[in-house]
Amino acid sequence: SLSFFRSLPWIRERASMELASFVGRALFVSVFLLSAWQEFNGFGDDGGRAAKSLTPKFNAFVSHVTTHTGQQLPPVDMKILVAAAIALKGIGGLLFVFGSSLGAYLLLLHQAVATPILYDFYNYDVDKKEFSQLFSKFTQSLALLGALLFFIGMKNSRRHGRQLRKKAPKAKAN
């Protein structure tokens, strides 16, 4: 019965770590959920302000891709693109809060697609004010991508580590 009491600090430490992890995920994902909520509330019949501000950036991105690769991208309805972004951020964010890798992958997909379109610093001269603002936001978005990749990597390494421990042969007591 003494061993039970010795394990209590370990249990408290683990619960504390799990709480800190949950709070960290909730704070991290608040960026995505608040953005999705704001875009959802202003969506309207035409995709709202998000679609209006995204259109010139998306057109510049398409022009940039076409110029540098020679590939023509198919036309995209901005309302559908904004709706998809809202869904990825909303669903991905909610799943991520509860520790789901699927949520992290959805947020990762959103970031990978949205970052080069929204933060098109490459369309501005270095000495322009827009360049430094967009480049700063671009690097912040890269940091979010890195955090998501870190979460996925840690989640996979813990799962892989548990599988290895379970498969290890147990020594027989003589």
PDB file of N, CA and C in Angstrom, residues 30-78:
ATOM      1  N   SER A  30      -6.489  29.021 -30.878  1.00  0.00           N
ATOM      2  CA  SER A  30      -7.377  30.187 -30.823  1.00  0.00           C
ATOM      3  C   SER A  30      -7.171  31.097 -32.028  1.00  0.00           C
ATOM      4  N   VAL A  31      -5.964  31.159 -32.544  1.00  0.00           N
ATOM      5  CA  VAL A  31      -5.690  31.954 -33.750  1.00  0.00           C
ATOM      6  C   VAL A  31      -6.558  31.471 -34.909  1.00  0.00           C
ATOM      7  N   PHE A  32      -6.631  30.174 -35.082  1.00  0.00           N
ATOM      8  CA  PHE A  32      -7.395  29.600 -36.191  1.00  0.00           C
ATOM      9  C   PHE A  32      -8.900  29.704 -35.950  1.00  0.00           C
ATOM     10  N   LEU A  33      -9.335  29.385 -34.733  1.00  0.00           N
ATOM     11  CA  LEU A  33     -10.774  29.390 -34.442  1.00  0.00           C
ATOM     12  C   LEU A  33     -11.353  30.799 -34.496  1.00  0.00           C
ATOM     13  N   LEU A  34     -10.643  31.769 -33.952  1.00  0.00           N
ATOM     14  CA  LEU A  34     -11.140  33.149 -33.999  1.00  0.00           C
ATOM     15  C   LEU A  34     -11.197  33.667 -35.428  1.00  0.00           C
ATOM     16  N   SER A  35     -10.209  33.321 -36.220  1.00  0.00           N
ATOM     17  CA  SER A  35     -10.195  33.719 -37.624  1.00  0.00           C
ATOM     18  C   SER A  35     -11.351  33.061 -38.382  1.00  0.00           C
ATOM     19  N   ALA A  36     -11.572  31.778 -38.140  1.00  0.00           N
ATOM     20  CA  ALA A  36     -12.678  31.066 -38.802  1.00  0.00           C
ATOM     21  C   ALA A  36     -14.014  31.663 -38.396  1.00  0.00           C
ATOM     22  N   TRP A  37     -14.177  31.976 -37.115  1.00  0.00           N
ATOM     23  CA  TRP A  37     -15.428  32.567 -36.618  1.00  0.00           C
ATOM     24  C   TRP A  37     -15.675  33.933 -37.268  1.00  0.00           C
ATOM     25  N   GLN A  38     -14.642  34.749 -37.349  1.00  0.00           N
ATOM     26  CA  GLN A  38     -14.767  36.074 -37.957  1.00  0.00           C
ATOM     27  C   GLN A  38     -15.150  35.957 -39.438  1.00  0.00           C
ATOM     28  N   GLU A  39     -14.503  35.076 -40.163  1.00  0.00           N
ATOM     29  CA  GLU A  39     -14.812  34.890 -41.578  1.00  0.00           C
ATOM     30  C   GLU A  39     -16.209  34.297 -41.767  1.00  0.00           C
ATOM     31  N   PHE A  40     -16.606  33.395 -40.880  1.00  0.00           N
ATOM     32  CA  PHE A  40     -17.934  32.791 -40.958  1.00  0.00           C
ATOM     33  C   PHE A  40     -19.021  33.850 -40.746  1.00  0.00           C
ATOM     34  N   ASN A  41     -18.829  34.720 -39.764  1.00  0.00           N
ATOM     35  CA  ASN A  41     -19.814  35.764 -39.471  1.00  0.00           C
ATOM     36  C   ASN A  41     -19.952  36.779 -40.597  1.00  0.00           C
ATOM     37  N   GLY A  42     -18.900  37.009 -41.348  1.00  0.00           N
ATOM     38  CA  GLY A  42     -18.958  37.979 -42.437  1.00  0.00           C
ATOM     39  C   GLY A  42     -19.102  37.350 -43.803  1.00  0.00           C
ATOM     40  N   PHE A  43     -19.434  36.067 -43.862  1.00  0.00           N
ATOM     41  CA  PHE A  43     -19.416  35.326 -45.120  1.00  0.00           C
ATOM     42  C   PHE A  43     -20.404  35.868 -46.148  1.00  0.00           C
ATOM     43  N   GLY A  44     -21.670  35.993 -45.817  1.00  0.00           N
ATOM     44  CA  GLY A  44     -22.665  36.542 -46.739  1.00  0.00           C
ATOM     45  C   GLY A  44     -22.862  35.711 -47.991  1.00  0.00           C
ATOM     46  N   ASP A  45     -23.462  36.334 -49.007  1.00  0.00           N
ATOM     47  CA  ASP A  45     -23.761  35.646 -50.278  1.00  0.00           C
ATOM     48  C   ASP A  45     -22.540  35.511 -51.185  1.00  0.00           C
ATOM     49  N   ASP A  46     -21.563  36.393 -50.998  1.00  0.00           N
ATOM     50  CA  ASP A  46     -20.423  36.419 -51.909  1.00  0.00           C
ATOM     51  C   ASP A  46     -19.093  36.016 -51.263  1.00  0.00           C
ATOM     52  N   GLY A  47     -19.149  35.502 -50.063  1.00  0.00           N
ATOM     53  CA  GLY A  47     -17.914  35.129 -49.376  1.00  0.00           C
ATOM     54  C   GLY A  47     -17.416  36.221 -48.452  1.00  0.00           C
ATOM     55  N   GLY A  48     -18.072  37.370 -48.481  1.00  0.00           N
ATOM     56  CA  GLY A  48     -17.757  38.457 -47.567  1.00  0.00           C
ATOM     57  C   GLY A  48     -16.453  39.163 -47.852  1.00  0.00           C
ATOM     58  N   ARG A  49     -16.006  39.877 -46.814  1.00  0.00           N
ATOM     59  CA  ARG A  49     -14.788  40.683 -46.918  1.00  0.00           C
ATOM     60  C   ARG A  49     -13.566  39.803 -47.185  1.00  0.00           C
ATOM     61  N   ALA A  50     -13.584  38.586 -46.646  1.00  0.00           N
ATOM     62  CA  ALA A  50     -12.441  37.681 -46.853  1.00  0.00           C
ATOM     63  C   ALA A  50     -12.265  37.363 -48.333  1.00  0.00           C
ATOM     64  N   ALA A  51     -13.376  37.094 -49.031  1.00  0.00           N
ATOM     65  CA  ALA A  51     -13.298  36.784 -50.460  1.00  0.00           C
ATOM     66  C   ALA A  51     -12.857  38.003 -51.261  1.00  0.00           C
ATOM     67  N   LYS A  52     -13.336  39.172 -50.866  1.00  0.00           N
ATOM     68  CA  LYS A  52     -12.964  40.407 -51.577  1.00  0.00           C
ATOM     69  C   LYS A  52     -11.479  40.708 -51.429  1.00  0.00           C
ATOM     70  N   SER A  53     -10.937  40.522 -50.231  1.00  0.00           N
ATOM     71  CA  SER A  53      -9.510  40.808 -50.026  1.00  0.00           C
ATOM     72  C   SER A  53      -8.626  39.685 -50.574  1.00  0.00           C
ATOM     73  N   LEU A  54      -9.166  38.484 -50.664  1.00  0.00           N
ATOM     74  CA  LEU A  54      -8.393  37.353 -51.171  1.00  0.00           C
ATOM     75  C   LEU A  54      -8.272  37.371 -52.702  1.00  0.00           C
ATOM     76  N   THR A  55      -9.282  37.892 -53.389  1.00  0.00           N
ATOM     77  CA  THR A  55      -9.310  37.852 -54.858  1.00  0.00           C
ATOM     78  C   THR A  55      -8.058  38.446 -55.503  1.00  0.00           C
ATOM     79  N   PRO A  56      -7.658  39.688 -55.193  1.00  0.00           N
ATOM     80  CA  PRO A  56      -6.446  40.208 -55.860  1.00  0.00           C
ATOM     81  C   PRO A  56      -5.182  39.437 -55.481  1.00  0.00           C
ATOM     82  N   LYS A  57      -5.106  38.971 -54.244  1.00  0.00           N
ATOM     83  CA  LYS A  57      -3.925  38.205 -53.830  1.00  0.00           C
ATOM     84  C   LYS A  57      -3.869  36.855 -54.558  1.00  0.00           C
ATOM     85  N   PHE A  58      -5.033  36.235 -54.691  1.00  0.00           N
ATOM     86  CA  PHE A  58      -5.081  34.951 -55.383  1.00  0.00           C
ATOM     87  C   PHE A  58      -4.735  35.137 -56.863  1.00  0.00           C
ATOM     88  N   ASN A  59      -5.268  36.191 -57.470  1.00  0.00           N
ATOM     89  CA  ASN A  59      -4.959  36.465 -58.879  1.00  0.00           C
ATOM     90  C   ASN A  59      -3.468  36.733 -59.076  1.00  0.00           C
ATOM     91  N   ALA A  60      -2.855  37.465 -58.148  1.00  0.00           N
ATOM     92  CA  ALA A  60      -1.410  37.717 -58.226  1.00  0.00           C
ATOM     93  C   ALA A  60      -0.634  36.410 -58.063  1.00  0.00           C
ATOM     94  N   PHE A  61      -1.102  35.527 -57.170  1.00  0.00           N
ATOM     95  CA  PHE A  61      -0.457  34.235 -56.961  1.00  0.00           C
ATOM     96  C   PHE A  61      -0.546  33.387 -58.229  1.00  0.00           C
ATOM     97  N   VAL A  62      -1.735  33.350 -58.839  1.00  0.00           N
ATOM     98  CA  VAL A  62      -1.929  32.583 -60.074  1.00  0.00           C
ATOM     99  C   VAL A  62      -1.016  33.127 -61.166  1.00  0.00           C
ATOM    100  N   SER A  63      -0.937  34.444 -61.287  1.00  0.00           N
ATOM    101  CA  SER A  63      -0.066  35.057 -62.284  1.00  0.00           C
ATOM    102  C   SER A  63       1.388  34.701 -62.019  1.00  0.00           C
ATOM    103  N   HIS A  64       1.789  34.724 -60.758  1.00  0.00           N
ATOM    104  CA  HIS A  64       3.161  34.387 -60.375  1.00  0.00           C
ATOM    105  C   HIS A  64       3.480  32.927 -60.738  1.00  0.00           C
ATOM    106  N   VAL A  65       2.559  32.021 -60.424  1.00  0.00           N
ATOM    107  CA  VAL A  65       2.759  30.599 -60.728  1.00  0.00           C
ATOM    108  C   VAL A  65       2.837  30.391 -62.240  1.00  0.00           C
ATOM    109  N   THR A  66       1.923  31.024 -62.963  1.00  0.00           N
ATOM    110  CA  THR A  66       1.892  30.874 -64.419  1.00  0.00           C
ATOM    111  C   THR A  66       3.177  31.410 -65.046  1.00  0.00           C
ATOM    112  N   THR A  67       3.633  32.564 -64.585  1.00  0.00           N
ATOM    113  CA  THR A  67       4.850  33.174 -65.120  1.00  0.00           C
ATOM    114  C   THR A  67       6.077  32.298 -64.871  1.00  0.00           C
ATOM    115  N   HIS A  68       6.169  31.729 -63.677  1.00  0.00           N
ATOM    116  CA  HIS A  68       7.380  30.989 -63.317  1.00  0.00           C
ATOM    117  C   HIS A  68       7.361  29.506 -63.680  1.00  0.00           C
ATOM    118  N   THR A  69       6.171  28.941 -63.891  1.00  0.00           N
ATOM    119  CA  THR A  69       6.108  27.514 -64.218  1.00  0.00           C
ATOM    120  C   THR A  69       5.541  27.240 -65.598  1.00  0.00           C
ATOM    121  N   GLY A  70       4.830  28.202 -66.152  1.00  0.00           N
ATOM    122  CA  GLY A  70       4.174  27.990 -67.437  1.00  0.00           C
ATOM    123  C   GLY A  70       2.873  27.211 -67.312  1.00  0.00           C
ATOM    124  N   GLN A  71       2.509  26.851 -66.086  1.00  0.00           N
ATOM    125  CA  GLN A  71       1.285  26.088 -65.846  1.00  0.00           C
ATOM    126  C   GLN A  71       0.126  27.035 -65.538  1.00  0.00           C
ATOM    127  N   GLN A  72      -0.994  26.776 -66.150  1.00  0.00           N
ATOM    128  CA  GLN A  72      -2.198  27.564 -65.897  1.00  0.00           C
ATOM    129  C   GLN A  72      -3.026  26.874 -64.816  1.00  0.00           C
ATOM    130  N   LEU A  73      -3.331  27.584 -63.740  1.00  0.00           N
ATOM    131  CA  LEU A  73      -4.159  27.024 -62.674  1.00  0.00           C
ATOM    132  C   LEU A  73      -5.638  27.143 -63.057  1.00  0.00           C
ATOM    133  N   PRO A  74      -6.445  26.189 -62.653  1.00  0.00           N
ATOM    134  CA  PRO A  74      -7.880  26.261 -62.982  1.00  0.00           C
ATOM    135  C   PRO A  74      -8.547  27.419 -62.232  1.00  0.00           C
ATOM    136  N   PRO A  75      -9.627  27.962 -62.784  1.00  0.00           N
ATOM    137  CA  PRO A  75     -10.318  29.049 -62.092  1.00  0.00           C
ATOM    138  C   PRO A  75     -10.941  28.542 -60.786  1.00  0.00           C
ATOM    139  N   VAL A  76     -10.955  29.418 -59.780  1.00  0.00           N
ATOM    140  CA  VAL A  76     -11.468  29.056 -58.461  1.00  0.00           C
ATOM    141  C   VAL A  76     -12.455  30.127 -58.012  1.00  0.00           C
ATOM    142  N   ASP A  77     -13.596  29.686 -57.493  1.00  0.00           N
ATOM    143  CA  ASP A  77     -14.585  30.594 -56.929  1.00  0.00           C
ATOM    144  C   ASP A  77     -14.116  30.984 -55.526  1.00  0.00           C
ATOM    145  N   MET A  78     -13.903  32.266 -55.290  1.00  0.00           N
ATOM    146  CA  MET A  78     -13.388  32.737 -54.002  1.00  0.00           C
ATOM    147  C   MET A  78     -14.314  32.365 -52.844  1.00  0.00           C
TER     148      MET A  78
END
